[in-house]
Coordinates of C-alpha atoms (C1' of nucleotides) in Angstrom, one line a residue:
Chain Y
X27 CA 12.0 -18.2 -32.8
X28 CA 13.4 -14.8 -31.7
X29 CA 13.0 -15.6 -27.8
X30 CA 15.0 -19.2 -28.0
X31 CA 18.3 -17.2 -27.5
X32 CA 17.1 -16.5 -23.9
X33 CA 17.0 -19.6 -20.6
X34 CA 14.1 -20.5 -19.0
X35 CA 13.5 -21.4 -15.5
X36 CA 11.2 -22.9 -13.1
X37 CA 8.4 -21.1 -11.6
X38 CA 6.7 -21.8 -9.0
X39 CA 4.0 -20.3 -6.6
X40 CA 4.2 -19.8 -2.8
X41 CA 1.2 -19.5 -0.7
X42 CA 1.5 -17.8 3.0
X43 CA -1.9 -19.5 3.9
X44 CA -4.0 -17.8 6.4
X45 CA -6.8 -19.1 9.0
X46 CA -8.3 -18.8 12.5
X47 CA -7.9 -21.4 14.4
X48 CA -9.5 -21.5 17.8
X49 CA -9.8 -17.7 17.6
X50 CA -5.6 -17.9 16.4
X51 CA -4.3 -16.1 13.9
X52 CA -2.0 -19.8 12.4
X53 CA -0.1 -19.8 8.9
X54 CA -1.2 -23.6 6.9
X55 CA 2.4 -24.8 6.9
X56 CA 4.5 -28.3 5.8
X57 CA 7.5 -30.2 6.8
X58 CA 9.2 -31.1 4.0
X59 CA 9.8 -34.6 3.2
X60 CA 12.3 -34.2 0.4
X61 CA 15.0 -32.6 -0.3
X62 CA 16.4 -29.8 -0.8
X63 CA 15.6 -28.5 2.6
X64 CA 14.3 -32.0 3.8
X65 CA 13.2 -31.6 7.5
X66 CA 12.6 -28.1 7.3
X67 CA 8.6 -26.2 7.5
X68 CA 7.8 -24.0 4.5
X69 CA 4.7 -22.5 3.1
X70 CA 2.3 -24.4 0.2
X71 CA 3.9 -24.1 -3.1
X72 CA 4.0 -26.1 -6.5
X73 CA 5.2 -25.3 -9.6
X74 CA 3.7 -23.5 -12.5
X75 CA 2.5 -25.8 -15.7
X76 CA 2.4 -25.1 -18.8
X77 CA -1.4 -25.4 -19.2
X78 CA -2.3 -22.2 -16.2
X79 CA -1.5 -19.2 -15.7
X80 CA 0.5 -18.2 -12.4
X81 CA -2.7 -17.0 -10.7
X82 CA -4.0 -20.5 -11.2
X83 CA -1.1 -22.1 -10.7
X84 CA -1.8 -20.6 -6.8
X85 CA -5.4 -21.5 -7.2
X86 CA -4.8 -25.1 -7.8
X87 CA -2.7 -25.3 -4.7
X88 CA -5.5 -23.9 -2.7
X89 CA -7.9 -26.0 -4.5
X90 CA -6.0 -29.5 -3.5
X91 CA -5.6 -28.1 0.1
X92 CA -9.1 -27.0 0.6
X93 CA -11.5 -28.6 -2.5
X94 CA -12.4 -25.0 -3.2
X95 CA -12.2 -23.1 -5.6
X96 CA -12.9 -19.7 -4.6
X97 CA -10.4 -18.8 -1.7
X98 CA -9.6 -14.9 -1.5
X99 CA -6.0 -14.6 -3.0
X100 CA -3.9 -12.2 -3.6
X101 CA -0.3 -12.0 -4.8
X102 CA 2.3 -10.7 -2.7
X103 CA 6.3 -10.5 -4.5
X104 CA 7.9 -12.4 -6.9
X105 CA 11.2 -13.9 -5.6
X106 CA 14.1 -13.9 -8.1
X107 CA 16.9 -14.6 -6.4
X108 CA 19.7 -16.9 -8.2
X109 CA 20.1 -19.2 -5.5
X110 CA 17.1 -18.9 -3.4
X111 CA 16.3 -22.3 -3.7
X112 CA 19.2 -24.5 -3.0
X113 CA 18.3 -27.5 -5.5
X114 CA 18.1 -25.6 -9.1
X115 CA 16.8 -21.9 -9.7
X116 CA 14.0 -21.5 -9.4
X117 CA 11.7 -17.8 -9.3
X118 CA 8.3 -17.8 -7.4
X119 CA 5.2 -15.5 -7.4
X120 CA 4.3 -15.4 -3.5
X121 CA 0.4 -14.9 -2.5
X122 CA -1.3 -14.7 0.0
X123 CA -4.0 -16.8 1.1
X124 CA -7.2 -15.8 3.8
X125 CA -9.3 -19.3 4.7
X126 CA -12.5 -18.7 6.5
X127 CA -13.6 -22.2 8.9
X128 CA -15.5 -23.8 6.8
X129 CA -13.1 -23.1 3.8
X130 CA -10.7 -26.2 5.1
X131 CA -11.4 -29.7 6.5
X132 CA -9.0 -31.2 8.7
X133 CA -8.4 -34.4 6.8
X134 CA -7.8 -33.2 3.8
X135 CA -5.2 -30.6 5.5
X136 CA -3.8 -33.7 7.1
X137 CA -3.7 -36.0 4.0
X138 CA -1.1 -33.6 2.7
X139 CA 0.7 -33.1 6.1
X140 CA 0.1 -29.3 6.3
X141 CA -0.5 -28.1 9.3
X142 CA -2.0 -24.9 11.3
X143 CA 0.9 -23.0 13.5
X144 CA 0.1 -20.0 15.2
X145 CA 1.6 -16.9 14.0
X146 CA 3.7 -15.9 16.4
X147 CA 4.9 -19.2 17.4
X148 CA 6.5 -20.2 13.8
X149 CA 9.2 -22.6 13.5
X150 CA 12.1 -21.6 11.2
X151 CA 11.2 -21.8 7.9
X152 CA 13.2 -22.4 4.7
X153 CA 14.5 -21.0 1.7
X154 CA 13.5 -17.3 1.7
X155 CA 10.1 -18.6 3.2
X156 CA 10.9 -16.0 6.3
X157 CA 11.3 -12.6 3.7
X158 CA 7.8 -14.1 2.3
X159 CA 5.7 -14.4 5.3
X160 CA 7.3 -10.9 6.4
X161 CA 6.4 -9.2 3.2
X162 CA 3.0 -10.7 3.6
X163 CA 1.9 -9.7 6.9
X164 CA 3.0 -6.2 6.3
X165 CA 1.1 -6.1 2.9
X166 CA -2.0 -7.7 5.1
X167 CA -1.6 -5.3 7.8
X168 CA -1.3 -2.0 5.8
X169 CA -4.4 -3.5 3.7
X170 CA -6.9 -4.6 6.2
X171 CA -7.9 -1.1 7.7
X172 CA -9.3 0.5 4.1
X173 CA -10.1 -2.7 2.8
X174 CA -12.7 -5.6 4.3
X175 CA -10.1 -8.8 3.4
X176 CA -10.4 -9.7 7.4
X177 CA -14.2 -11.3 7.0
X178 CA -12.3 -13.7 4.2
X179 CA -11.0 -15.4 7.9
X180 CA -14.2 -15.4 9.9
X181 CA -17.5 -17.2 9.8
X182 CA -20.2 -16.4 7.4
X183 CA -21.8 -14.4 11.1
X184 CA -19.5 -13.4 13.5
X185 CA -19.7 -11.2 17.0
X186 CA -17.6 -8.0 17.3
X187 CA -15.1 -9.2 19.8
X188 CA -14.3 -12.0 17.8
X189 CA -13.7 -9.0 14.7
X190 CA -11.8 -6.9 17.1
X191 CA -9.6 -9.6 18.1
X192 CA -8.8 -10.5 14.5
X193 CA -7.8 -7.0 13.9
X194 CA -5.7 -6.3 17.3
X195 CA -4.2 -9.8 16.0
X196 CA -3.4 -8.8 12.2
X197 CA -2.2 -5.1 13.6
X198 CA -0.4 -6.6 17.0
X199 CA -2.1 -3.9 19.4
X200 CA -4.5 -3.5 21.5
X201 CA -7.7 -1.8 20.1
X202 CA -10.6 0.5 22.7
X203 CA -13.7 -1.4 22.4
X204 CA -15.9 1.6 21.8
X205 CA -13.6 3.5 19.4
X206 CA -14.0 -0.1 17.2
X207 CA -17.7 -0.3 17.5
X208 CA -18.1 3.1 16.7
X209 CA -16.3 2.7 13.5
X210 CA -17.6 -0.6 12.7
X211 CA -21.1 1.3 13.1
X212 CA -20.0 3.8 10.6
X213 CA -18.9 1.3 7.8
X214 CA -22.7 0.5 6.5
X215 CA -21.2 -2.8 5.0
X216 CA -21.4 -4.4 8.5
X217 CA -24.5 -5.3 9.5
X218 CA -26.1 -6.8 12.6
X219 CA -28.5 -10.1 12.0
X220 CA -30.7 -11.2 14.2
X221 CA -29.0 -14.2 15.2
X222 CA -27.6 -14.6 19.0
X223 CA -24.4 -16.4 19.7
X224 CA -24.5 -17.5 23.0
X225 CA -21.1 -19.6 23.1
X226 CA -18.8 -17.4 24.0
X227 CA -21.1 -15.4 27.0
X228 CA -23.4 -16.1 29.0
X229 CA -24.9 -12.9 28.0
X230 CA -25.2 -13.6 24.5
X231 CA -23.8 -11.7 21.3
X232 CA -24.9 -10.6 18.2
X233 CA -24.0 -12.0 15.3
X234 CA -23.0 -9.5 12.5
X235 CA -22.4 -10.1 8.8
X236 CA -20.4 -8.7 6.3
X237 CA -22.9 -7.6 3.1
X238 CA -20.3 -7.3 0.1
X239 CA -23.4 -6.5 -1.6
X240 CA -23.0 -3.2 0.0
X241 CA -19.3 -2.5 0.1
X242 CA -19.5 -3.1 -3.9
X243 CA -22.3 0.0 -4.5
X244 CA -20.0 2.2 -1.8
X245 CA -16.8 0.6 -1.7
X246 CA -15.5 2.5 1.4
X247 CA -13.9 0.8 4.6
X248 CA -12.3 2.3 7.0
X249 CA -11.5 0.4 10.3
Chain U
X27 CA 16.7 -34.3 -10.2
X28 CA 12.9 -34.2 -8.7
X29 CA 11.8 -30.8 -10.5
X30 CA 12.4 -32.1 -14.2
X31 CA 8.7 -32.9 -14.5
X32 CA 7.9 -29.8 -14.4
X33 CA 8.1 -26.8 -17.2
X34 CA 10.4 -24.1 -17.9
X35 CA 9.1 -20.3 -18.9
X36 CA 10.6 -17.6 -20.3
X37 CA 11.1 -15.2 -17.9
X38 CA 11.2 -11.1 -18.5
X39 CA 11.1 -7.7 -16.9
X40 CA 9.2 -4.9 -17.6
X41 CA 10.7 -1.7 -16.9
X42 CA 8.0 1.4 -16.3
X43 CA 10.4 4.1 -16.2
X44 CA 9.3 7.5 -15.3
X45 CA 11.5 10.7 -16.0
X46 CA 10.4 14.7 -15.8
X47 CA 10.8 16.1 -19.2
X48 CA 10.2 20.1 -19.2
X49 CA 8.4 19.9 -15.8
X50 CA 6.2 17.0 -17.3
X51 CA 6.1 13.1 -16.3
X52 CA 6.9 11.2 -18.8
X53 CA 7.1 7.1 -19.4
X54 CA 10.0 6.0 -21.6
X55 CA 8.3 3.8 -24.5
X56 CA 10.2 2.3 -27.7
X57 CA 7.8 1.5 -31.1
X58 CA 8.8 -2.4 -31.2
X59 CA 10.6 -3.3 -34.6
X60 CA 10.1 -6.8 -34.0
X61 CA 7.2 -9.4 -33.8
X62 CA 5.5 -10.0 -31.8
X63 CA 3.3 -6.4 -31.6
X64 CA 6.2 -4.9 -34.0
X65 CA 4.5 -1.3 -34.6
X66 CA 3.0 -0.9 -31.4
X67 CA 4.3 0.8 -28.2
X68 CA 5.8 -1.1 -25.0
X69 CA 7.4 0.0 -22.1
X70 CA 11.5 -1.3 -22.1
X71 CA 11.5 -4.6 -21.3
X72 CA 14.4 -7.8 -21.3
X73 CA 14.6 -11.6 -20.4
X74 CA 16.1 -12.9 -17.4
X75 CA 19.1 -14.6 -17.9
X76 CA 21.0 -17.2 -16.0
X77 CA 23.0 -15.4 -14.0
X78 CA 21.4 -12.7 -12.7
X79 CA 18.6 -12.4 -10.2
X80 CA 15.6 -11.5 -11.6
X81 CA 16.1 -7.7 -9.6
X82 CA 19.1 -7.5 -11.3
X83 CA 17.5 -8.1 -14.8
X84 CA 15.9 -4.7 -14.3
X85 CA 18.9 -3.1 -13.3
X86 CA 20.3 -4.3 -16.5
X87 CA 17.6 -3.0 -18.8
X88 CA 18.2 0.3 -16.7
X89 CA 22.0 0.4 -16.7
X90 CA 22.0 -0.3 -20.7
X91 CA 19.5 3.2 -21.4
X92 CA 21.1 5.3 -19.2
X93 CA 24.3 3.7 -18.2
X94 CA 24.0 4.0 -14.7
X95 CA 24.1 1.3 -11.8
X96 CA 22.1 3.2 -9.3
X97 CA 18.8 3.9 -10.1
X98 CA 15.7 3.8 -7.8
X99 CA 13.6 0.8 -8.9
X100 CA 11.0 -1.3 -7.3
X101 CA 9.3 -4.3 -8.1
X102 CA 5.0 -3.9 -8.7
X103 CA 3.6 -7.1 -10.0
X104 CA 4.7 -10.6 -11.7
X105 CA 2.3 -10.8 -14.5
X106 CA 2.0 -14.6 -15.4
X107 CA -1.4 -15.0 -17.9
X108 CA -1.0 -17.3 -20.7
X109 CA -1.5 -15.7 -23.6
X110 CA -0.1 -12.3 -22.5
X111 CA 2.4 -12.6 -25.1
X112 CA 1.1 -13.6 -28.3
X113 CA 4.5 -14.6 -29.5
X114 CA 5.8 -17.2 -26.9
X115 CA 4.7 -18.0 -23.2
X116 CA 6.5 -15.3 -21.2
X117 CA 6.1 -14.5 -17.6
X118 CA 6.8 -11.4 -16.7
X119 CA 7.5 -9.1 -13.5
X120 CA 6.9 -5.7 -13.8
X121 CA 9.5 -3.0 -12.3
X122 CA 9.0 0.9 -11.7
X123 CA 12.2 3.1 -11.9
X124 CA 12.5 6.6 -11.4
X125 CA 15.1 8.7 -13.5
X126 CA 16.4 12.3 -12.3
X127 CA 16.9 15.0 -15.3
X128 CA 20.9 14.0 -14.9
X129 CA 20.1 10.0 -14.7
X130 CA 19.1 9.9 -18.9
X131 CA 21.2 11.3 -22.1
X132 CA 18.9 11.9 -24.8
X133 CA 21.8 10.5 -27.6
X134 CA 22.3 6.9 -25.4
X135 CA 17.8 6.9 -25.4
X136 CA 17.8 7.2 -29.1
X137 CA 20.4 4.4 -29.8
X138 CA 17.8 2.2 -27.8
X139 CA 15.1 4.2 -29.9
X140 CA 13.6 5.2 -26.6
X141 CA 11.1 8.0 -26.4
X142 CA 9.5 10.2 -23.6
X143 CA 5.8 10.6 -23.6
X144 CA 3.9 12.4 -21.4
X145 CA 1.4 10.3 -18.8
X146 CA -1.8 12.0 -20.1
X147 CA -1.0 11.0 -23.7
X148 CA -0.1 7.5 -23.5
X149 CA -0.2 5.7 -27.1
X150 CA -2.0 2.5 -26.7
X151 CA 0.5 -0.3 -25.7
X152 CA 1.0 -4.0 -26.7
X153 CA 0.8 -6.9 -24.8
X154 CA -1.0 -6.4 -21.4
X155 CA 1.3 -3.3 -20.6
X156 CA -1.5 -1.3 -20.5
X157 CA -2.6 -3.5 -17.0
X158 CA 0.8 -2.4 -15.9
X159 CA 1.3 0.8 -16.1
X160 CA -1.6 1.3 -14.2
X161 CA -0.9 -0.6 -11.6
X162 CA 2.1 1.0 -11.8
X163 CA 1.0 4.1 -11.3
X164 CA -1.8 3.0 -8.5
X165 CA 1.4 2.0 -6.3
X166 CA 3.2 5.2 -6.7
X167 CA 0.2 7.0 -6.0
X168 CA -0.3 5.7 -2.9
X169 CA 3.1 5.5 -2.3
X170 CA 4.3 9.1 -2.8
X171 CA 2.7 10.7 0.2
X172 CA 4.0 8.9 2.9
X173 CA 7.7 7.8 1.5
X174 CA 9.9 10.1 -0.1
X175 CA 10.3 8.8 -3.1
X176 CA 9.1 11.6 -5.5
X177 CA 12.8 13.2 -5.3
X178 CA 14.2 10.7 -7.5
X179 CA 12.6 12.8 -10.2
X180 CA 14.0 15.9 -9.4
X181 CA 17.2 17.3 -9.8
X182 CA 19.5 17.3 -6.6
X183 CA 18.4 21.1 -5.8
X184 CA 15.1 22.1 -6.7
X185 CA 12.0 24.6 -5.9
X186 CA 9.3 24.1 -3.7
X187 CA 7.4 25.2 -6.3
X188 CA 9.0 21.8 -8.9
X189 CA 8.1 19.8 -5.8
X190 CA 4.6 20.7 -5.2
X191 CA 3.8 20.3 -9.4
X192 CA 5.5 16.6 -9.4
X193 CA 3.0 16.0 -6.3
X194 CA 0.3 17.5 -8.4
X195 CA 1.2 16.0 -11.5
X196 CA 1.2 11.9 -9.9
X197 CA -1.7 12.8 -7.2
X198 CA -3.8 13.6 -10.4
X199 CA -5.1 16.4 -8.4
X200 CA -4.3 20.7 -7.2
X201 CA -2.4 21.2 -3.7
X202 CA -2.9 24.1 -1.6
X203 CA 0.2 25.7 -1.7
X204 CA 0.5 26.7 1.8
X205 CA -0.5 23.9 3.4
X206 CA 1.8 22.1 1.1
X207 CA 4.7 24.3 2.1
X208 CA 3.5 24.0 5.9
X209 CA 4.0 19.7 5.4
X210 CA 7.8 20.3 3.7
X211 CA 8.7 22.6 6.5
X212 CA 7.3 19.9 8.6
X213 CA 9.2 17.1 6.8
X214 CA 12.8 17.7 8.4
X215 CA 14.8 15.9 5.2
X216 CA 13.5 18.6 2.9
X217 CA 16.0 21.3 3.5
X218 CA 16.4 25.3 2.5
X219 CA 20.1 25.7 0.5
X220 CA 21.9 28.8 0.2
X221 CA 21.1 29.1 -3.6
X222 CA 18.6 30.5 -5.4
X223 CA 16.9 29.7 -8.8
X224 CA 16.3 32.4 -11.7
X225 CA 15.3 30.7 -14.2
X226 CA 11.8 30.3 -13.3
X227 CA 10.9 33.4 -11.8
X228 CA 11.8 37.0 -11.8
X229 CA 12.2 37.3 -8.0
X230 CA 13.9 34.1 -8.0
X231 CA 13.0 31.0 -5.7
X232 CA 15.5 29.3 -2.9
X233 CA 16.5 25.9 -3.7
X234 CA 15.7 23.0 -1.8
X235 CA 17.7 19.5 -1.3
X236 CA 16.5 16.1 0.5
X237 CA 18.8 15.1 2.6
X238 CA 18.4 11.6 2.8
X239 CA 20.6 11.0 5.7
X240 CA 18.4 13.0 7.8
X241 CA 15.2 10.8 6.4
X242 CA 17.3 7.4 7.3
X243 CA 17.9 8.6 10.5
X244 CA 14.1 9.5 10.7
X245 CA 12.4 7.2 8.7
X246 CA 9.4 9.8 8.8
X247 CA 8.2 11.8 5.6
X248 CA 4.3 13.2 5.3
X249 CA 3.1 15.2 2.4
Chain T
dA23 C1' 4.2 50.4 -13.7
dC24 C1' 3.1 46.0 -14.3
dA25 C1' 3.4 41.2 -14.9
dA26 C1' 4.6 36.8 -12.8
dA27 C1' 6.0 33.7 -9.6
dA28 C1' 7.5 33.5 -4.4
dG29 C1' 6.4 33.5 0.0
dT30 C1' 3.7 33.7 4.3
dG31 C1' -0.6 32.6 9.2
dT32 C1' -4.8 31.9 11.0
dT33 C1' -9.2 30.0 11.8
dC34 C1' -12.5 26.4 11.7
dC35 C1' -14.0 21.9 11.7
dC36 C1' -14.1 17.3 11.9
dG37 C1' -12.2 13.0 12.9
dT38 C1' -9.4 10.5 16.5
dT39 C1' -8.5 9.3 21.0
dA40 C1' -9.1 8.6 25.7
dC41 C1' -11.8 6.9 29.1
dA42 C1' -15.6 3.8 32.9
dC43 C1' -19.7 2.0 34.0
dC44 C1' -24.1 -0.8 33.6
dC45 C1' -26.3 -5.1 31.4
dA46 C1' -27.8 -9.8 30.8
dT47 C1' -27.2 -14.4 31.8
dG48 C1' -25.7 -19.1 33.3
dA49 C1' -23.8 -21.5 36.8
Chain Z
dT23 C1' -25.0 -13.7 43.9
dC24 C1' -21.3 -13.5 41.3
dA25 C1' -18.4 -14.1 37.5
dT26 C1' -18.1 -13.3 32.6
dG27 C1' -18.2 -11.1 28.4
dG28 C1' -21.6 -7.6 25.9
dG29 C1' -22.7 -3.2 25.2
dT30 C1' -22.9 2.0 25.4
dG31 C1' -21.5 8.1 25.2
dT32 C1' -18.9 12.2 25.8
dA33 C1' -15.3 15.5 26.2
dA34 C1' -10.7 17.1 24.9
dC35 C1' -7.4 17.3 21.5
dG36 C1' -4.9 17.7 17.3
dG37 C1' -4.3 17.4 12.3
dG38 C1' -6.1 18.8 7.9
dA39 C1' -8.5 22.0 5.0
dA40 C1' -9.9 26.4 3.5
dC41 C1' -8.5 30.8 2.5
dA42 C1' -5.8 36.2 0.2
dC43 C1' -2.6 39.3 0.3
dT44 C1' 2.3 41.1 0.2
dT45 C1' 7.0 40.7 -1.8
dT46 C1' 10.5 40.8 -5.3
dT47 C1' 12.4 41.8 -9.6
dG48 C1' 13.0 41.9 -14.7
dT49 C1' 11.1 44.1 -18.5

DNA sequence: ACAAAAGTGTTCCCGTTACACCCATGA
DNA sequence: TCATGGGTGTAACGGGAACACTTTTGT
């Protein structure tokens, strides 16, 4: 047909993998076992089959790191590059990827070797790995004051310090407590349960609760 | 070598290329001669080839309608569904460019039997071009107010008055026109020339010029 | 003289920021 | 009782929005 004049390549997906571990912002990285780039961390990829579209191509990824199948996603760049990936050319579709606790399970993290690094204590990555996870945080960090994606990293119930600190941890500054309540007070989507969590004070905090229900019939956020 | 198991796509750019055609925006569209969708509108569009990065793909679709090198271009989306060409499995990534009045020659558009339309009176488009131009045109949106990108439709010297009607034109929406020209005089790479413009007006109207070395040297730009 | 676009300041309001102390509890 | 994190209000400031008339000049 028509097209067969033109090459084709492979394509693969990278996904910048996000979760909070012990209250850390980490990236879900791997040390590669093969070549090219043996030795070296990088994000989760695989390549695109024949039988998925590229979206689900980075859903299936998620899916064998996490057995779930609905992870909040979102792509970031395609990377085109000639020799981007030393081996053979390849072009990837980067996304991003936010995991909530209970959205991963240590063992099956471990049965394909990825691990949690904080995210500001990454090792050197390779391939153009590094321009990904740059182009991702600053896509995550112009996106996560009008829009609610931070909740996709917290419990189901959370306390507000533990919202703050994700935010002063996605934007890398300090935030004034007050200022944040008063605009978490504001955005009717956030709501206060009656739960108590008492691990992290004596004191106790309340436990609040994101109600997308909400957000949907006024989709407005501003934090 | 390891990859081998896996597939091979076609792999194509999409060019949405804006121009300002008698004060309108315009999208440059060809009626495709060929199957697949021959009869219907696209937006310009090429295969990656082998030796070029995927970027420079669109540069080459670019550089063959208006024979220039430079254009301002930026990537908005890699579009990878299965069936979004009904001909052949083609992924595609989706560029934006934006031409100045001296960046296109209508006789080079026709050879390519390329067309201007106007934004409000879009003909409906094949394959899932539709999704992109307004994405497209979502990114440019929220783009335009806070990096100076609108320029690249203008000529070198314009009128505030050209200025504030692009703004109006991809904002969807009126400006005050004082408050507008209280943000240029604000915006220190927007700068008064010596000339004047007739043309548009019997009293005439100064002409204006960004100075983009000021803007690199201020990476600051608020309208 | 008049039509048509160019050009020009001020006021008001609201949203953002800065800022410090008391509370409840477990150890 | 004290150490720890939880929770609360107000005042000053600055940026954004609303708003109408005069100027210039070609016809």
């Amino acid at each position: 047909m028509f097209y067969s004049n033109n090459p084709r390549f492979f394509v693969s997906v990278d996904c910048i993998i996000f979760g909070l571990v012990n209250g850390k912002l980490c990236l879900l990285l791997t040390k590669r076992r093969f070549e090219p780039e043996k030795g070296k961390w990088s994000v989760m990829g695989g390549f695109v089959q024949e039988d998925e579209s590229v979206d689900d191509a980075a859903r299936r990824v998620l899916r064998h790191l996490t057995g779930l199948e609905d992870i909040y996603m979102e792509q970031v760049h395609a990377f085109g590059a000639i020799n981007r990936d030393p081996g053979e050319r390849v072009i990837s579709v980067a996304y991003y990827a936010l995991l909530g606790p209970d959205e991963y399970n240590l063992e099956l993290l471990e049965k394909h070797e990825a691990v949690w690094i904080e995210i500001d204590k990454l090792p050197p990555l390779g391939f153009d790995h590094p321009e990904m996870v740059k182009k991702t945080l600053e896509l995550i960090r112009a996106k996560c004051s009008h829009e609610p994606i931070g909740f996709n990293l917290l419990p189901a119930m959370f306390t507000l310090t533990q919202l703050q600190s994700l935010y002063e941890t996605i934007l890398g500054e300090p935030l004034d407590k007050r200022n944040f309540r008063k605009r978490v007070a504001e955005t009717h989507c956030i709501e206060k349960t009656e739960y108590i969590d008492k691990t992290g004070s004596r004191r106790g905090a309340s436990l609040y609760r994101f109600n997308d229900h909400v957000y949907l019939s006024h989709p407005q956020f501003k934090i």
